[in-house]
Amino acid sequence: MPAIGDMSYGYSTAGVADYLEAIKSEALNLAKEAVLDTSEIKTCCENEWEGKARENFVANLETDAKHVAEQFDTLYNILVSEINSVNAAMANKDESLINVE
């Protein structure tokens, strides 16, 4: 952690970056892995269900799982954009507090 004299702003920009990376690695990636792991559902369907309806269901399940995983990425990118916007606003506020005219 930097000393207060070493800081450019009154908040930690590195902390924001670390926070975003933690969300991505801990929450986003785990959620994507979970939604994409359809193996148990597929196994159950294959063991208990026959016919074209099963094939369609499994195909739709895979398509939907991929779509949800992509939405996680989209939502994460929106979150990053919003946090970066707040970060920029905080930097502007800090600048206005220390600029004396």
mmCIF file of C-alpha atoms in Angstrom:
data_model
loop_
_atom_site.group_PDB
_atom_site.id
_atom_site.type_symbol
_atom_site.label_atom_id
_atom_site.label_comp_id
_atom_site.label_asym_id
_atom_site.label_seq_id
_atom_site.Cartn_x
_atom_site.Cartn_y
_atom_site.Cartn_z
ATOM 1 C CA MET A 1 0.000 0.000 0.000
ATOM 2 C CA PRO A 2 1.510 3.341 -0.969
ATOM 3 C CA ALA A 3 2.037 6.052 1.591
ATOM 4 C CA ILE A 4 -0.279 9.045 1.421
ATOM 5 C CA GLY A 5 2.556 11.208 0.124
ATOM 6 C CA ASP A 6 3.090 8.829 -2.796
ATOM 7 C CA MET A 7 -0.513 8.949 -3.960
ATOM 8 C CA SER A 8 -1.702 11.051 -6.880
ATOM 9 C CA TYR A 9 -5.334 10.795 -5.866
ATOM 10 C CA GLY A 10 -7.253 10.412 -2.612
ATOM 11 C CA TYR A 11 -8.291 6.889 -3.575
ATOM 12 C CA SER A 12 -6.519 3.824 -4.869
ATOM 13 C CA THR A 13 -6.712 3.381 -8.647
ATOM 14 C CA ALA A 14 -4.768 0.145 -8.223
ATOM 15 C CA GLY A 15 -7.402 -0.973 -5.738
ATOM 16 C CA VAL A 16 -10.110 -0.400 -8.329
ATOM 17 C CA ALA A 17 -8.185 -2.446 -10.895
ATOM 18 C CA ASP A 18 -7.616 -5.215 -8.333
ATOM 19 C CA TYR A 19 -11.304 -5.196 -7.445
ATOM 20 C CA LEU A 20 -12.337 -5.576 -11.088
ATOM 21 C CA GLU A 21 -9.854 -8.405 -11.615
ATOM 22 C CA ALA A 22 -11.160 -10.173 -8.496
ATOM 23 C CA ILE A 23 -14.720 -9.932 -9.796
ATOM 24 C CA LYS A 24 -13.629 -11.331 -13.138
ATOM 25 C CA SER A 25 -11.517 -14.188 -11.842
ATOM 26 C CA GLU A 26 -13.599 -15.185 -8.834
ATOM 27 C CA ALA A 27 -17.187 -14.485 -9.814
ATOM 28 C CA LEU A 28 -17.409 -14.175 -13.570
ATOM 29 C CA ASN A 29 -15.243 -17.125 -14.530
ATOM 30 C CA LEU A 30 -16.844 -19.404 -11.938
ATOM 31 C CA ALA A 31 -20.323 -18.417 -13.101
ATOM 32 C CA LYS A 32 -19.412 -19.014 -16.739
ATOM 33 C CA GLU A 33 -17.926 -22.426 -15.927
ATOM 34 C CA ALA A 34 -21.055 -23.389 -13.987
ATOM 35 C CA VAL A 35 -23.485 -22.348 -16.702
ATOM 36 C CA LEU A 36 -21.453 -24.007 -19.448
ATOM 37 C CA ASP A 37 -21.194 -27.308 -17.554
ATOM 38 C CA THR A 38 -24.299 -29.018 -18.840
ATOM 39 C CA SER A 39 -22.816 -32.503 -18.625
ATOM 40 C CA GLU A 40 -25.072 -33.806 -15.837
ATOM 41 C CA ILE A 41 -28.218 -32.563 -17.555
ATOM 42 C CA LYS A 42 -27.111 -34.070 -20.874
ATOM 43 C CA THR A 43 -26.251 -37.400 -19.220
ATOM 44 C CA CYS A 44 -29.635 -37.543 -17.507
ATOM 45 C CA CYS A 45 -31.426 -36.719 -20.763
ATOM 46 C CA GLU A 46 -29.471 -39.362 -22.669
ATOM 47 C CA ASN A 47 -30.200 -42.006 -20.021
ATOM 48 C CA GLU A 48 -33.897 -41.240 -19.551
ATOM 49 C CA TRP A 49 -35.176 -39.703 -22.779
ATOM 50 C CA GLU A 50 -35.309 -40.848 -26.385
ATOM 51 C CA GLY A 51 -36.180 -39.126 -29.601
ATOM 52 C CA LYS A 52 -35.934 -35.902 -31.503
ATOM 53 C CA ALA A 53 -37.322 -33.845 -28.612
ATOM 54 C CA ARG A 54 -34.335 -34.849 -26.479
ATOM 55 C CA GLU A 55 -31.901 -33.931 -29.244
ATOM 56 C CA ASN A 56 -33.577 -30.544 -29.662
ATOM 57 C CA PHE A 57 -33.606 -29.949 -25.919
ATOM 58 C CA VAL A 58 -29.888 -30.743 -25.540
ATOM 59 C CA ALA A 59 -28.979 -28.587 -28.545
ATOM 60 C CA ASN A 60 -31.048 -25.687 -27.191
ATOM 61 C CA LEU A 61 -29.518 -26.159 -23.747
ATOM 62 C CA GLU A 62 -26.010 -25.818 -25.155
ATOM 63 C CA THR A 63 -26.987 -22.777 -27.219
ATOM 64 C CA ASP A 64 -28.634 -21.107 -24.231
ATOM 65 C CA ALA A 65 -25.689 -21.872 -21.941
ATOM 66 C CA LYS A 66 -23.295 -20.231 -24.404
ATOM 67 C CA HIS A 67 -25.604 -17.231 -24.702
ATOM 68 C CA VAL A 68 -25.780 -16.787 -20.920
ATOM 69 C CA ALA A 69 -21.980 -17.064 -20.660
ATOM 70 C CA GLU A 70 -21.614 -14.380 -23.334
ATOM 71 C CA GLN A 71 -24.051 -12.170 -21.416
ATOM 72 C CA PHE A 72 -21.839 -12.478 -18.332
ATOM 73 C CA ASP A 73 -18.969 -11.061 -20.396
ATOM 74 C CA THR A 74 -21.180 -8.269 -21.720
ATOM 75 C CA LEU A 75 -22.384 -7.351 -18.241
ATOM 76 C CA TYR A 76 -18.827 -7.430 -16.892
ATOM 77 C CA ASN A 77 -17.727 -5.022 -19.632
ATOM 78 C CA ILE A 78 -20.592 -2.690 -18.702
ATOM 79 C CA LEU A 79 -19.534 -2.893 -15.051
ATOM 80 C CA VAL A 80 -15.932 -2.046 -15.977
ATOM 81 C CA SER A 81 -17.139 0.916 -18.034
ATOM 82 C CA GLU A 82 -19.297 2.219 -15.179
ATOM 83 C CA ILE A 83 -16.534 1.813 -12.599
ATOM 84 C CA ASN A 84 -14.043 3.518 -14.906
ATOM 85 C CA SER A 85 -16.518 6.364 -15.314
ATOM 86 C CA VAL A 86 -16.806 6.720 -11.541
ATOM 87 C CA ASN A 87 -13.016 6.484 -11.295
ATOM 88 C CA ALA A 88 -12.647 9.364 -13.799
ATOM 89 C CA ALA A 89 -15.225 11.445 -11.937
ATOM 90 C CA MET A 90 -13.332 10.878 -8.681
ATOM 91 C CA ALA A 91 -10.085 11.927 -10.348
ATOM 92 C CA ASN A 92 -11.742 15.119 -11.630
ATOM 93 C CA LYS A 93 -13.127 15.838 -8.166
ATOM 94 C CA ASP A 94 -9.710 15.296 -6.609
ATOM 95 C CA GLU A 95 -8.132 17.623 -9.149
ATOM 96 C CA SER A 96 -10.700 20.320 -8.390
ATOM 97 C CA LEU A 97 -9.945 20.023 -4.670
ATOM 98 C CA ILE A 98 -6.211 20.598 -5.090
ATOM 99 C CA ASN A 99 -6.186 23.136 -7.914
ATOM 100 C CA VAL A 100 -5.967 26.586 -6.392
ATOM 101 C CA GLU A 101 -6.464 29.527 -8.681
#
